Each structure stands twice: as C-alpha cells, then as structure tokens.
mmCIF file of C-alpha atoms in Angstrom:
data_model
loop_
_atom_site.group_PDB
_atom_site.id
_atom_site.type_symbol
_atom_site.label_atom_id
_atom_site.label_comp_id
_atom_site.label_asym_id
_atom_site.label_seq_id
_atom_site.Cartn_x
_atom_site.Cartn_y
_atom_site.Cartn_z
ATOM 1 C CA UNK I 1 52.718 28.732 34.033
ATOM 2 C CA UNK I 2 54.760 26.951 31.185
ATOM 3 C CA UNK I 3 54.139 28.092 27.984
ATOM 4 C CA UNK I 4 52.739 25.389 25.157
ATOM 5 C CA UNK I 5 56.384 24.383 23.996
ATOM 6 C CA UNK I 6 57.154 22.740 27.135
ATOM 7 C CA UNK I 7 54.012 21.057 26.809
ATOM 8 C CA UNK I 8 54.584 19.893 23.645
ATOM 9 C CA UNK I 9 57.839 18.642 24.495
ATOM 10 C CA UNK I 10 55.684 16.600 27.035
ATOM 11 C CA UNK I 11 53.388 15.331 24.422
ATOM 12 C CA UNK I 12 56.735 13.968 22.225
ATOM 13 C CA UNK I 13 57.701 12.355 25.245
ATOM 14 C CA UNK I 14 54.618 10.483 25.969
ATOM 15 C CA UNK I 15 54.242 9.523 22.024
ATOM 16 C CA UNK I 16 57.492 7.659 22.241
ATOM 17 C CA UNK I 17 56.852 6.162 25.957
ATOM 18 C CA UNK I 18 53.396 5.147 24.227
ATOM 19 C CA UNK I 19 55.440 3.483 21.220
ATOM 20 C CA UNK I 20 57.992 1.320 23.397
ATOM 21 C CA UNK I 21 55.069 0.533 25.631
ATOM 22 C CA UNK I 22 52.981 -1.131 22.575
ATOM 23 C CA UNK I 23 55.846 -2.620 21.051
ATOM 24 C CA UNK I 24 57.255 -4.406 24.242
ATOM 25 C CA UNK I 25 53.757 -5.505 25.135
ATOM 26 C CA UNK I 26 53.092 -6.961 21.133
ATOM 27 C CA UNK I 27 56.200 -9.075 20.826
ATOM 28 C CA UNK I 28 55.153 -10.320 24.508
ATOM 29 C CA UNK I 29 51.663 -11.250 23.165
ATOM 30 C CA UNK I 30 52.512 -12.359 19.607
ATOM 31 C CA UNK I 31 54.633 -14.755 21.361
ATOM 32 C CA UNK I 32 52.949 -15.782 23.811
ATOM 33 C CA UNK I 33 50.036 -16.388 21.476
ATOM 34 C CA UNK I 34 52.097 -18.120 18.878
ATOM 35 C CA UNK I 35 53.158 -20.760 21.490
ATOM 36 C CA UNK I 36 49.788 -21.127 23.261
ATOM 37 C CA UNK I 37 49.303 -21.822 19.742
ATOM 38 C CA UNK I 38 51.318 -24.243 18.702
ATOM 39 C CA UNK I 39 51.105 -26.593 21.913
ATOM 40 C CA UNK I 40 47.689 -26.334 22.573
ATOM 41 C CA UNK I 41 46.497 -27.787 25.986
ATOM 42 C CA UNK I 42 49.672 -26.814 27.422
ATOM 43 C CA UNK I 43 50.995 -23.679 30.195
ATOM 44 C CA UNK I 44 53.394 -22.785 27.238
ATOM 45 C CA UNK I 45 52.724 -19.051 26.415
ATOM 46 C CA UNK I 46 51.040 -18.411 29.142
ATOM 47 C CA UNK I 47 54.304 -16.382 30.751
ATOM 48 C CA UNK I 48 54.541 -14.020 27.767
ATOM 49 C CA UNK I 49 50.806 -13.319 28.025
ATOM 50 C CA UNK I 50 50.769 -12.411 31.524
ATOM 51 C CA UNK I 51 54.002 -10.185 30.216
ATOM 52 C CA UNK I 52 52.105 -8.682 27.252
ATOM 53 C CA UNK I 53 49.001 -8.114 29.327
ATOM 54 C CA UNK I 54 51.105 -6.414 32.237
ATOM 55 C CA UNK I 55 53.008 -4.362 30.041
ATOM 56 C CA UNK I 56 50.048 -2.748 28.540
ATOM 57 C CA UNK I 57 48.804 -2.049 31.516
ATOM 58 C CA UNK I 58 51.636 -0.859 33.157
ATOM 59 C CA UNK I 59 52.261 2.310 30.000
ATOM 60 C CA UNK I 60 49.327 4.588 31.019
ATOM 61 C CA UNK I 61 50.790 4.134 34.606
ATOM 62 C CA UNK I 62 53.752 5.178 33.483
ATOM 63 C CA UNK I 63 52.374 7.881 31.206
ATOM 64 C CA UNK I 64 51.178 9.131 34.572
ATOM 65 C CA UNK I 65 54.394 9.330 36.319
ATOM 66 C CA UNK I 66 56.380 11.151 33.397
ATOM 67 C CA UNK I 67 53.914 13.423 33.453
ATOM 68 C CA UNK I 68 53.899 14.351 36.929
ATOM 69 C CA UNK I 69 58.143 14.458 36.778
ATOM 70 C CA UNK I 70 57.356 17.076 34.108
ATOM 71 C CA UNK I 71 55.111 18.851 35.332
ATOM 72 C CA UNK I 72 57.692 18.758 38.381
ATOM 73 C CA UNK I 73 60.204 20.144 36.464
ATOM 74 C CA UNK I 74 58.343 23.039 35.217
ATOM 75 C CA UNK I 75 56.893 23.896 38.612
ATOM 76 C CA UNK I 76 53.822 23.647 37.561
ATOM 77 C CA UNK I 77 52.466 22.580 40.984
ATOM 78 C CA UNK I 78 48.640 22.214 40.607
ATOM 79 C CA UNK I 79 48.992 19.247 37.910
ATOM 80 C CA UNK I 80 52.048 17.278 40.457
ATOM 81 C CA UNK I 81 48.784 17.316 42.618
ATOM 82 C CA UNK I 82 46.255 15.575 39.958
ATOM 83 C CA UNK I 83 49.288 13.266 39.125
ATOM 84 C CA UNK I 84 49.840 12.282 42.196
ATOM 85 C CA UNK I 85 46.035 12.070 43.150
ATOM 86 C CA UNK I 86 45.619 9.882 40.010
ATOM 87 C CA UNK I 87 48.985 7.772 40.866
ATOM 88 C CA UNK I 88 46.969 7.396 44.478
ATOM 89 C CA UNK I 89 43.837 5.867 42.728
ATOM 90 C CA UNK I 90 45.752 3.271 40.591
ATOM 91 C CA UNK I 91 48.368 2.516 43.202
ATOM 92 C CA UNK I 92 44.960 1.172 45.475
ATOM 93 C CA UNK I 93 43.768 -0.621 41.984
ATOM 94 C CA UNK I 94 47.067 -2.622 42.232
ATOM 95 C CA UNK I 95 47.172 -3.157 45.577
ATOM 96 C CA UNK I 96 43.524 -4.311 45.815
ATOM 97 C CA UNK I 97 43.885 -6.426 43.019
ATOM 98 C CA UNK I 98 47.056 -8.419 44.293
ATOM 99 C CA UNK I 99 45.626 -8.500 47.964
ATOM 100 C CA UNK I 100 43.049 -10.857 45.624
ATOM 101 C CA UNK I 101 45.271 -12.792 43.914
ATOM 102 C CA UNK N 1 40.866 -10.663 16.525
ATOM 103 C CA UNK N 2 38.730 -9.566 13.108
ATOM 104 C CA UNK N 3 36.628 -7.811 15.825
ATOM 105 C CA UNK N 4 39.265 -6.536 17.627
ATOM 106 C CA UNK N 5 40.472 -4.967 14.284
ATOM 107 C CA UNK N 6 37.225 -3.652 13.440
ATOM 108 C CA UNK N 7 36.526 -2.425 17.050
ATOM 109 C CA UNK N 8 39.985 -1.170 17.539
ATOM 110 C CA UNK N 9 39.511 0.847 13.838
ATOM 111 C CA UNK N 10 36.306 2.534 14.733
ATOM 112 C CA UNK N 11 37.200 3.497 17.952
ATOM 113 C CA UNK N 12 40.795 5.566 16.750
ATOM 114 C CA UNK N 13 38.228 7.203 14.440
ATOM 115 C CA UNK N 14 36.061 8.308 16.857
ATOM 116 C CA UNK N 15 37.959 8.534 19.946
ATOM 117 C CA UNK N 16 36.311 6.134 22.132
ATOM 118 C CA UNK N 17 38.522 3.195 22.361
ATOM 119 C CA UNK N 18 36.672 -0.051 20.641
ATOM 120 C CA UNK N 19 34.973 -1.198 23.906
ATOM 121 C CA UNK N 20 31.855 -0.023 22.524
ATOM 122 C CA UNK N 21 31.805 -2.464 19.549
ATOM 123 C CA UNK N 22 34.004 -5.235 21.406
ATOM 124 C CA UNK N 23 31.577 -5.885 24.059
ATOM 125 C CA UNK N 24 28.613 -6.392 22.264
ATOM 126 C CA UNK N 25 30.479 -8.589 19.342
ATOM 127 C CA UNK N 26 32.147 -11.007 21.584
ATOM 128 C CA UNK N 27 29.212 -11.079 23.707
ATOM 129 C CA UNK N 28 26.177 -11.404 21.542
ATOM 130 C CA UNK N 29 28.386 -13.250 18.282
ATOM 131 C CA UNK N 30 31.113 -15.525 19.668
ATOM 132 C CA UNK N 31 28.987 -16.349 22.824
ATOM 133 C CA UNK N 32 31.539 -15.200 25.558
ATOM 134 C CA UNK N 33 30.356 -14.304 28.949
ATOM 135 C CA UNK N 34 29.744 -10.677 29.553
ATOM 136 C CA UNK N 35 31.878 -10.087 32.314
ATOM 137 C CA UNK N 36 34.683 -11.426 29.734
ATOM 138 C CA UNK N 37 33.961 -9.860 27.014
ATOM 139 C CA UNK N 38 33.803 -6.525 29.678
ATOM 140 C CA UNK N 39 37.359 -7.004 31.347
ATOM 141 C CA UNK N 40 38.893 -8.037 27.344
ATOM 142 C CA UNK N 41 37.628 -4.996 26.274
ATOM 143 C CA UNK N 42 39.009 -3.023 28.733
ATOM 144 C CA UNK N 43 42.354 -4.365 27.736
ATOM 145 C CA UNK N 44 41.802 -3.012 24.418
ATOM 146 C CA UNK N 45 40.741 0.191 25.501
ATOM 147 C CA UNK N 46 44.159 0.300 26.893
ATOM 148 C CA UNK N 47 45.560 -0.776 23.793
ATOM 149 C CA UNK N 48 43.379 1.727 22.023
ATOM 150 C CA UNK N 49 43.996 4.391 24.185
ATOM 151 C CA UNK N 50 48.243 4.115 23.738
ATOM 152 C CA UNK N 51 47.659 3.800 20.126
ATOM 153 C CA UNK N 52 45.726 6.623 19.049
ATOM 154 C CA UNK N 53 47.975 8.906 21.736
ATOM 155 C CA UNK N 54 51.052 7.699 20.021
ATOM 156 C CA UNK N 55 49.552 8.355 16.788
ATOM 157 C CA UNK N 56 48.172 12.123 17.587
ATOM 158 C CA UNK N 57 51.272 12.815 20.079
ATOM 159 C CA UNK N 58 53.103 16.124 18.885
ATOM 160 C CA UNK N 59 49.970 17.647 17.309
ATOM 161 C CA UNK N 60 48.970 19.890 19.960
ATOM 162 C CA UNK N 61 45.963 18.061 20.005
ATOM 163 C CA UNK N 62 46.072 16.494 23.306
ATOM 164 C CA UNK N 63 45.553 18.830 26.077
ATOM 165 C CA UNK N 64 47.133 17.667 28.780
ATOM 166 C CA UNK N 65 46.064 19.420 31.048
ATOM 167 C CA UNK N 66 42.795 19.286 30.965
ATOM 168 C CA UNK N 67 43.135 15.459 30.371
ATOM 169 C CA UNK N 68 45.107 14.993 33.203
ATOM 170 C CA UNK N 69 42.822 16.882 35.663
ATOM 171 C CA UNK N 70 39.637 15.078 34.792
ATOM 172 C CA UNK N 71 41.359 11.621 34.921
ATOM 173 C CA UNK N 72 41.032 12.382 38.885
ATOM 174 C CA UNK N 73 37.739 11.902 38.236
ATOM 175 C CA UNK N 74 37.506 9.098 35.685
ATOM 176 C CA UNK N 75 39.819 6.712 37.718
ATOM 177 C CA UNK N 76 37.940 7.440 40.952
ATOM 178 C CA UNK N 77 35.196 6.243 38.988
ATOM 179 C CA UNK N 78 37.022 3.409 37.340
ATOM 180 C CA UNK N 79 38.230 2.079 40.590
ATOM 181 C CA UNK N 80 34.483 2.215 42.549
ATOM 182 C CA UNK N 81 33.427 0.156 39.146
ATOM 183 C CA UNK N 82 36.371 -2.075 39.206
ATOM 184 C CA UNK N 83 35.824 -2.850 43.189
ATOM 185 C CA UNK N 84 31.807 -3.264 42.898
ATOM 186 C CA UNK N 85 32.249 -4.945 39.499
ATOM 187 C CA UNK N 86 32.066 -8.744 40.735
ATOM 188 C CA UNK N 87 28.495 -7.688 41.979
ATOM 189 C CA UNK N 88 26.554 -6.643 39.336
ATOM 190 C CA UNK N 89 24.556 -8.992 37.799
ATOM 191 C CA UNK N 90 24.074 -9.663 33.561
ATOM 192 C CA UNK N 91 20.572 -8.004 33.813
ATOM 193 C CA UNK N 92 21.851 -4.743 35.297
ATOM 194 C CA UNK N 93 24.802 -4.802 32.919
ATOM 195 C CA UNK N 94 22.769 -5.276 29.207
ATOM 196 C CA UNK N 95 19.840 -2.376 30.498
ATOM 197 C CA UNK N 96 22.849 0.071 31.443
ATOM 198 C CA UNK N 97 24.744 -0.861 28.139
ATOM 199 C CA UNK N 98 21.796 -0.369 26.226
ATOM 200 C CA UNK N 99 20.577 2.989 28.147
ATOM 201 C CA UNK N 100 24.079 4.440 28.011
ATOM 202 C CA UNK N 101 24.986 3.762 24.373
ATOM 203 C CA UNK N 102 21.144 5.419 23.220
ATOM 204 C CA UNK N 103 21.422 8.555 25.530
ATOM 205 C CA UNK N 104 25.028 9.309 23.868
ATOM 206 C CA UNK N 105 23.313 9.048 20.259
ATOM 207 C CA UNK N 106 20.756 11.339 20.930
ATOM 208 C CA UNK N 107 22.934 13.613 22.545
ATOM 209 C CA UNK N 108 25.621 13.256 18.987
ATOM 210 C CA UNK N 109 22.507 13.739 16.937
ATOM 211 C CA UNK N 110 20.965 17.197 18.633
ATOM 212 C CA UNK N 111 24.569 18.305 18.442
ATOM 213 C CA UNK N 112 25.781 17.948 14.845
ATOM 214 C CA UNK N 113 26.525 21.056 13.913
ATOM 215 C CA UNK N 114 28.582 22.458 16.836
ATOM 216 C CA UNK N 115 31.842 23.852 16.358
ATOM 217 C CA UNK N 116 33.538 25.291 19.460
ATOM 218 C CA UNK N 117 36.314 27.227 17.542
ATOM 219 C CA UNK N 118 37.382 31.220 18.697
ATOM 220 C CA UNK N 119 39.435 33.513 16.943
ATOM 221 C CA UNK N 120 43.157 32.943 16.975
ATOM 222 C CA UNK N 121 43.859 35.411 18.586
ATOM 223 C CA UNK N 122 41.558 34.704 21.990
ATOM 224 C CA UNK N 123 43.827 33.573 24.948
ATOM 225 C CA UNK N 124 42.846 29.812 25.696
ATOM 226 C CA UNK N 125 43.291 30.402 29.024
ATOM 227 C CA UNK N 126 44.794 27.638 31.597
ATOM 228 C CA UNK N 127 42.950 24.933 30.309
ATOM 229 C CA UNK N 128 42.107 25.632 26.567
ATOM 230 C CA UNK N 129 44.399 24.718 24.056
ATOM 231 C CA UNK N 130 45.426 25.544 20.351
ATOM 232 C CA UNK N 131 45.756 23.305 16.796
ATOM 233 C CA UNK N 132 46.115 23.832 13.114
ATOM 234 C CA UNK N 133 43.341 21.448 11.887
ATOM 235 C CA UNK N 134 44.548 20.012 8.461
ATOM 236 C CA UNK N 135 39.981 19.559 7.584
ATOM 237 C CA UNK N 136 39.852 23.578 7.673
ATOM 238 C CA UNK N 137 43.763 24.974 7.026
ATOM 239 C CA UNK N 138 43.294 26.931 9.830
ATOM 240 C CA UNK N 139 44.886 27.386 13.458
ATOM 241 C CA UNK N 140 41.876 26.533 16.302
ATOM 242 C CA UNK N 141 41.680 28.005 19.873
ATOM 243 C CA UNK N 142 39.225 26.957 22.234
ATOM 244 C CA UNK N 143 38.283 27.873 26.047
ATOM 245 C CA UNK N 144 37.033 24.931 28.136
ATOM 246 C CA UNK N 145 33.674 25.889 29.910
ATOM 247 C CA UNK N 146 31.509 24.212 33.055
ATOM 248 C CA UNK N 147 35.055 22.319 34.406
ATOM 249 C CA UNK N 148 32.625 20.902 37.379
ATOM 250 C CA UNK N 149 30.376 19.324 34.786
ATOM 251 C CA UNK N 150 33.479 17.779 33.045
ATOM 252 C CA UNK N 151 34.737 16.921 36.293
ATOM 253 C CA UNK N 152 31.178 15.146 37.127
ATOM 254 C CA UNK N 153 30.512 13.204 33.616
ATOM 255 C CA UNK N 154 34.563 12.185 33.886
ATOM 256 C CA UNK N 155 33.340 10.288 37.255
ATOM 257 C CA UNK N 156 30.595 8.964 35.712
ATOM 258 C CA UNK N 157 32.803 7.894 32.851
ATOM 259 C CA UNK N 158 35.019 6.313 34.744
ATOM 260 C CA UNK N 159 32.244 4.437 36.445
ATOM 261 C CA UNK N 160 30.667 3.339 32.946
ATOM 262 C CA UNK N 161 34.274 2.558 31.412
ATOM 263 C CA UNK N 162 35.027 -0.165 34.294
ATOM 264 C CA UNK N 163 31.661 -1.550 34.271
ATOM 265 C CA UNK N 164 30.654 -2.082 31.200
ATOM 266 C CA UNK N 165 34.365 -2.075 29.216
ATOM 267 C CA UNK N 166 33.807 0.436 27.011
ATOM 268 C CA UNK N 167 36.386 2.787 27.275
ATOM 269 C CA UNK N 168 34.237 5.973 28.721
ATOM 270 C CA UNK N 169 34.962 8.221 26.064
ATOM 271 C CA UNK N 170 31.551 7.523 24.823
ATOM 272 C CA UNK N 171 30.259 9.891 27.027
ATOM 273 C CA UNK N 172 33.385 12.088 27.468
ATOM 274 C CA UNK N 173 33.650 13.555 23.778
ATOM 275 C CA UNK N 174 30.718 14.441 23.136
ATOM 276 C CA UNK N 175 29.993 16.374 26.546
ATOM 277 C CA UNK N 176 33.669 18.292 26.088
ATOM 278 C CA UNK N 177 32.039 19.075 23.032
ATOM 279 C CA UNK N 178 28.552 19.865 23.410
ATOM 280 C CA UNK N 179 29.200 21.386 27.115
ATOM 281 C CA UNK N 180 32.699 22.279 27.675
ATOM 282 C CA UNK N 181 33.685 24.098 24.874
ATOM 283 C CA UNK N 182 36.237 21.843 23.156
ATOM 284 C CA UNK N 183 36.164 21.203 19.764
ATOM 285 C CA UNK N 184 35.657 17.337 18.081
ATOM 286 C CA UNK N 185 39.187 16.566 17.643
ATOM 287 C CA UNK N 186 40.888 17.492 20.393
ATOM 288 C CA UNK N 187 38.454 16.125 22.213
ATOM 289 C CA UNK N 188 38.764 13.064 20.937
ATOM 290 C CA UNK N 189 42.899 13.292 21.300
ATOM 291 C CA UNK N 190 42.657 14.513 25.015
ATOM 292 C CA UNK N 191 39.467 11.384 25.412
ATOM 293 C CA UNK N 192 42.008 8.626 23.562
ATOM 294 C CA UNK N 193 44.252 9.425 26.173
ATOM 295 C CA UNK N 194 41.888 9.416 29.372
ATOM 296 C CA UNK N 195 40.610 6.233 28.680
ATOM 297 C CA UNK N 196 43.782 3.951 29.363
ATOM 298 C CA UNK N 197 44.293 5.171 32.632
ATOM 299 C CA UNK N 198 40.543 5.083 33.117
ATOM 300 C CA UNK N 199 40.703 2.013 32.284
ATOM 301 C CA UNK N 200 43.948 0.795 34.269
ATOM 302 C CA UNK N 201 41.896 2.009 37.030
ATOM 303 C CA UNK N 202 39.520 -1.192 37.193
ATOM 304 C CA UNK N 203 41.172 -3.395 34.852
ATOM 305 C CA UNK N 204 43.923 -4.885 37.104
ATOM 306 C CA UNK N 205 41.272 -5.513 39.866
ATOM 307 C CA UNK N 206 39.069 -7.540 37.273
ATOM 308 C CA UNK N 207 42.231 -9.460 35.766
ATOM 309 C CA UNK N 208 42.441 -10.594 39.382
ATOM 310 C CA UNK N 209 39.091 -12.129 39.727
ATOM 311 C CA UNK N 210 39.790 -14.244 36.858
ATOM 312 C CA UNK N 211 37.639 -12.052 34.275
ATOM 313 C CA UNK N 212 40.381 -12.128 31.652
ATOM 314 C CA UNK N 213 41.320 -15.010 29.394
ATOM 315 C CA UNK N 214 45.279 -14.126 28.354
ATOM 316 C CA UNK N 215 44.681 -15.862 24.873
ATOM 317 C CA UNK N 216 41.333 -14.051 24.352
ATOM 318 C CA UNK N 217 42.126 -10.694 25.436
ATOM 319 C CA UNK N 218 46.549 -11.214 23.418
ATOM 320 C CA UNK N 219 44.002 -11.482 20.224
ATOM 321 C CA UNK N 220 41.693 -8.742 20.979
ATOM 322 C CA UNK N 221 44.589 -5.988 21.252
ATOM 323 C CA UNK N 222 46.627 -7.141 18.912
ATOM 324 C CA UNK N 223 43.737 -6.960 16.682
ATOM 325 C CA UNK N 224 42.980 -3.476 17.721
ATOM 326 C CA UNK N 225 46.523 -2.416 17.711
ATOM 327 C CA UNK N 226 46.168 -3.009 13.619
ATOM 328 C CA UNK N 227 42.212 -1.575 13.737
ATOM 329 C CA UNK N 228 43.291 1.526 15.537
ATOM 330 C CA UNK N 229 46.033 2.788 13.064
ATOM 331 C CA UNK N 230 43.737 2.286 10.118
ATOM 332 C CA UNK N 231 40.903 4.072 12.094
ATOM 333 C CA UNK N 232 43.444 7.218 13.167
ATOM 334 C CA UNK N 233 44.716 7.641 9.250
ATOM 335 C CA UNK N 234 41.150 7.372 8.308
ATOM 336 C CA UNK N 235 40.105 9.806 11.021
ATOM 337 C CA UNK N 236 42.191 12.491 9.360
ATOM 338 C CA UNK N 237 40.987 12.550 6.533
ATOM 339 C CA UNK N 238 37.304 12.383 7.706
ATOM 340 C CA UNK N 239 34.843 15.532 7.725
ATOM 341 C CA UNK N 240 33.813 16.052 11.365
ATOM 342 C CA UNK N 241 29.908 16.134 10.631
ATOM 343 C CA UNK N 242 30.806 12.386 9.044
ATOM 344 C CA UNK N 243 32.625 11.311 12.239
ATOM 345 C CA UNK N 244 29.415 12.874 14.125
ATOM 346 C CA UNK N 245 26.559 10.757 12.248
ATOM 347 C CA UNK N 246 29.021 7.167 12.196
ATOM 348 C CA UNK N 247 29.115 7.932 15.755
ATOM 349 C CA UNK N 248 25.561 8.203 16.341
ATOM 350 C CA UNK N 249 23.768 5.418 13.738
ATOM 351 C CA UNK N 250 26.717 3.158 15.608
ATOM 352 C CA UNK N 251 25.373 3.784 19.108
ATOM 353 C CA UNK N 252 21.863 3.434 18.435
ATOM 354 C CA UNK N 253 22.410 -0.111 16.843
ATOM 355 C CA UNK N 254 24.553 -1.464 20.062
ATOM 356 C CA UNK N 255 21.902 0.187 21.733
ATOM 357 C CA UNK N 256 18.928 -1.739 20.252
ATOM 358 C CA UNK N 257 21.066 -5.118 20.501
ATOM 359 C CA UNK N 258 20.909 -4.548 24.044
ATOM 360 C CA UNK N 259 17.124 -3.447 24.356
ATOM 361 C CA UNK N 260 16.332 -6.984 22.209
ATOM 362 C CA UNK N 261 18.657 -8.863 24.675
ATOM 363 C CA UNK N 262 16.434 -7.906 27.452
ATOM 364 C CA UNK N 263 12.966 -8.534 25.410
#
C-alpha cells in the first residue's frame, strides 16, 4: 500500500487535469454561445457547443483513467480493478448512447 | 445562467453539485420541461463536480480511495437511471424529487452535531484519510465505517443523480457522515468528486435522446462555473453546523415546491 504522498501527488494531478478540462470546455461554450448569439436562428455555434458540452463530459472520464494509470504505477491493484470496473460502466454509457444517435 | 450561478454557488458550499436548486428553478420559474431541466442539470453537476475538485485538489481532502470505490456503485446506478430514464413519467419524477430532497433534511437536521474526528494519532486505516481543517487549527483523522451501506446508498445515488439531475451527493454526504464515519468536509471533497462521473454515467445517454438544449445547458455551466468558486471560497470560511442548517432549510423548501406541484 502507497503511503498518502503518492496519493497526494495523485490529487495535484487530477486538480490540474480538472483545470485544463474546464478551461477547454469554457472557451468552447463561451464561443459557441457568443455566436449562437449573435446570428440567432442560425446552426452557427452550434459546433463549439457540442465541443464545450463533450469536453466536460469527457474530464471525469479522463479523471478516471489517470487514476487507474496511477494507481497502476503504484501497484496498488485493488483500485486498477474499481477503475477499470467504473471505465466498464461509462464505456457502455457511450456506447449506448451513440448506438442512439 | 443567474440560476446556474446561484445553483452552481450553493452546491460548492455544500458539496452537492447545484442540481438540487437547478432543477426545480428552471423547471418551476423559467417553465422548461422537466426532463430538460434534469439532463441540463446534470451537465452542471459535471461542471460542479470538476470545479469544486480543482478547487479542493492538494488538500488531502479528497479521499480517493474511498471515492473511487463507491463510484462502482454510483455509476452502476447512474447508468440503470440513464437507460430507464426516457420512461419515467413527470408524475413519478416531482413525488421522488420531493420525497428525496425531505428525507435528506430530516436526516441533516437529527444529525447536526456530529463530528466524526479521532485522535491524530489513530491509523485511518485503508480507507480513512487525514486533513488539517483551517475551522479548528487542527490535523483530522477519520476511519470509514459500514463500507456495504456506503456501497448501497452510492447505488442508490447514482440512481437518484441520473434521474432526477441532481448530482447524488444529496444523499451521499450526509450518510458518509452520519453512517460511515467521515467527517463534513471531506465528505463533501470526496462527494464533489463522485458526482461527475456519476453523472457522466447517464448524462451522455440522455444528451442522445435529445434531452439537452446546447444553448441552455453552455449557460447553465458557465453560470455555475462562476457560482461554484464563490460557493468553495465561501465554504471555507463557513462553520460546519452553518453549512449543516443551509443544507437542511434548503431541502425542505425544494421539497415542499414539489409536494405543491403535485397538490
């Protein structure tokens, strides 16, 4: 078992995955919003939405998969398995949800 | 996205993602469908959720372990809610909103005054954890009790979070405090960072079914993007008993909203 310094190190890690997640998926939205906007009536913005809105989804996703790397790397073997149990449940979300697209 | 800021505020205060509040104000004040205002506010959970973790990240406050283990059981619920979710009908949706939101003030209320600290020097064991908490100076260590009860609200969380939008830390801090043994912030922290995934867990599937309107839901987190970092610097300055009560007089209000909606 790791001790909490490695975990910590984790918890850094995820902060700043968090940050570039948000940001990414804000300057999608704030433009897509801005156009939508400003040419109302049209499909303008509606590209950087679905980009903003996919983004933000897609960071606890990855959240999921750092962690389970991590925990990887410090052979901590009982949380790869609830990673990759968890990765399982969202991988049939997606899959679901674009069979229904 | 006023409501998403307010929404987005008090739920980085109390952990919950704004869900709670979203729901019912786009719902019962702008007039948008339920099932809208549901899937939207599951997109600012996720917002909420990335947020508040970014903002409590390198704290120690998140344990993520214990986080990660009962997200098994929050996005197995998240994804039976997110696949059955088309079904359920307005009715079923306003009694469960309204039956969930009073249980979880009643349950705040009986447990005000419970504070799950131990002595520094107790071992946390594999799924405790260990803080300095800036409210009382000192360095907190907890022990998480009754995992399979955590394991079993997480599920119902997660089933609760994808129906209804609301994030499913409602009911996930205050049984890891009242029942598991884990004190009100880092339950929050370790919550704030459940819900996303919880929520990623149904969201996609409803986004697909044409639930989510891409304007609506852009101004709803970027509203709660600014809510949630007033509500996080507020939280730490905040007495814990405060927190408590806020949390409780705001869940019996949404609660009677709902009970008149069905009158």
């Amino acid at each position: 078992m790791t001790g909490p310094d490695s975990l910590s190190t984790l918890e850094h890690r995820l902060g700043r995955l968090f940050v570039a997640g948000l940001t990414i998926s804000a300057v999608f939205l704030i433009a897509g919003l801005v156009s939508y906007l400003a040419l109302p009536g049209t499909a303008a913005g509606e590209w950087p939405l679905t980009a903003g809105l996919v983004v933000l989804m897609a960071t606890p996703l990855m959240r999921v998969l750092v962690s389970m790397l991590e925990y990887v790397r410090m052979s901590e073997w009982f949380f790869v398995l609830t990673t990759l149990a968890v990765l399982a449940e969202l991988s049939i979300t997606l899959i679901y949800a674009l069979l229904q697209r | 996205m006023v409501c998403g800021v307010l929404a987005g505020g008090l739920g980085a205060l109390l952990g919950i993602g704004g869900g709670v509040f979203l729901v019912p104000f786009l719902n019962s004040v702008v007039g948008v469908p339920i099932k809208i205002a549901i899937a939207t506010s599951l997109m600012t959970v996720i917002a909420t959720s990335s947020a508040v973790s970014a903002g409590t990240a390198g704290r120690n406050l998140i344990n993520l372990r214990l986080g990660m283990l009962l997200e098994v059981a929050s996005a197995a619920g998240g994804l039976t809610a997110g696949l059955t979710f088309q079904h359920l009908s307005e009715r079923t949706l306003y009694i469960a909103f309204a039956t969930v939101t009073a249980c979880i003030a009643m349950l705040m209320v009986t447990r005000i005054d419970r504070r799950n600290v131990l002595d520094a020097s107790i071992d946390p064991g594999m799924l405790g954890g260990r803080y300095f908490d800036d409210e009382s100076g000192k360095m907190i260590v907890y022990r998480v009790k009754r995992l399979p009860v955590a394991l079993g609200v997480s599920t119902v969380a997660g089933l609760v979070s994808g129906a209804l939008g609301i994030g499913g830390g409602i009911l996930k801090v205050p049984m890891l405090i009242a029942w598991c043994g884990v004190p009100l912030r880092a339950a929050a922290a370790t919550s704030a960072l459940m819900i996303g995934v919880t929520a990623v867990a149904s969201v996609p599937i409803q986004y697909a079914h044409g639930f989510i309107h891409p304007p609506l839901a852009a101004s709803a987190v970027l509203g709660v993007l600014v809510g949630s970092r007033a509500g996080l610097w507020f939280g730490g300055r905040a007495k814990a008993r405060s927190v408590k009560i806020l949390m409780a007089v705001v869940l019996a209000l949404v609660s009677a909203v709902y009970f008149m909606k069905l009158s």
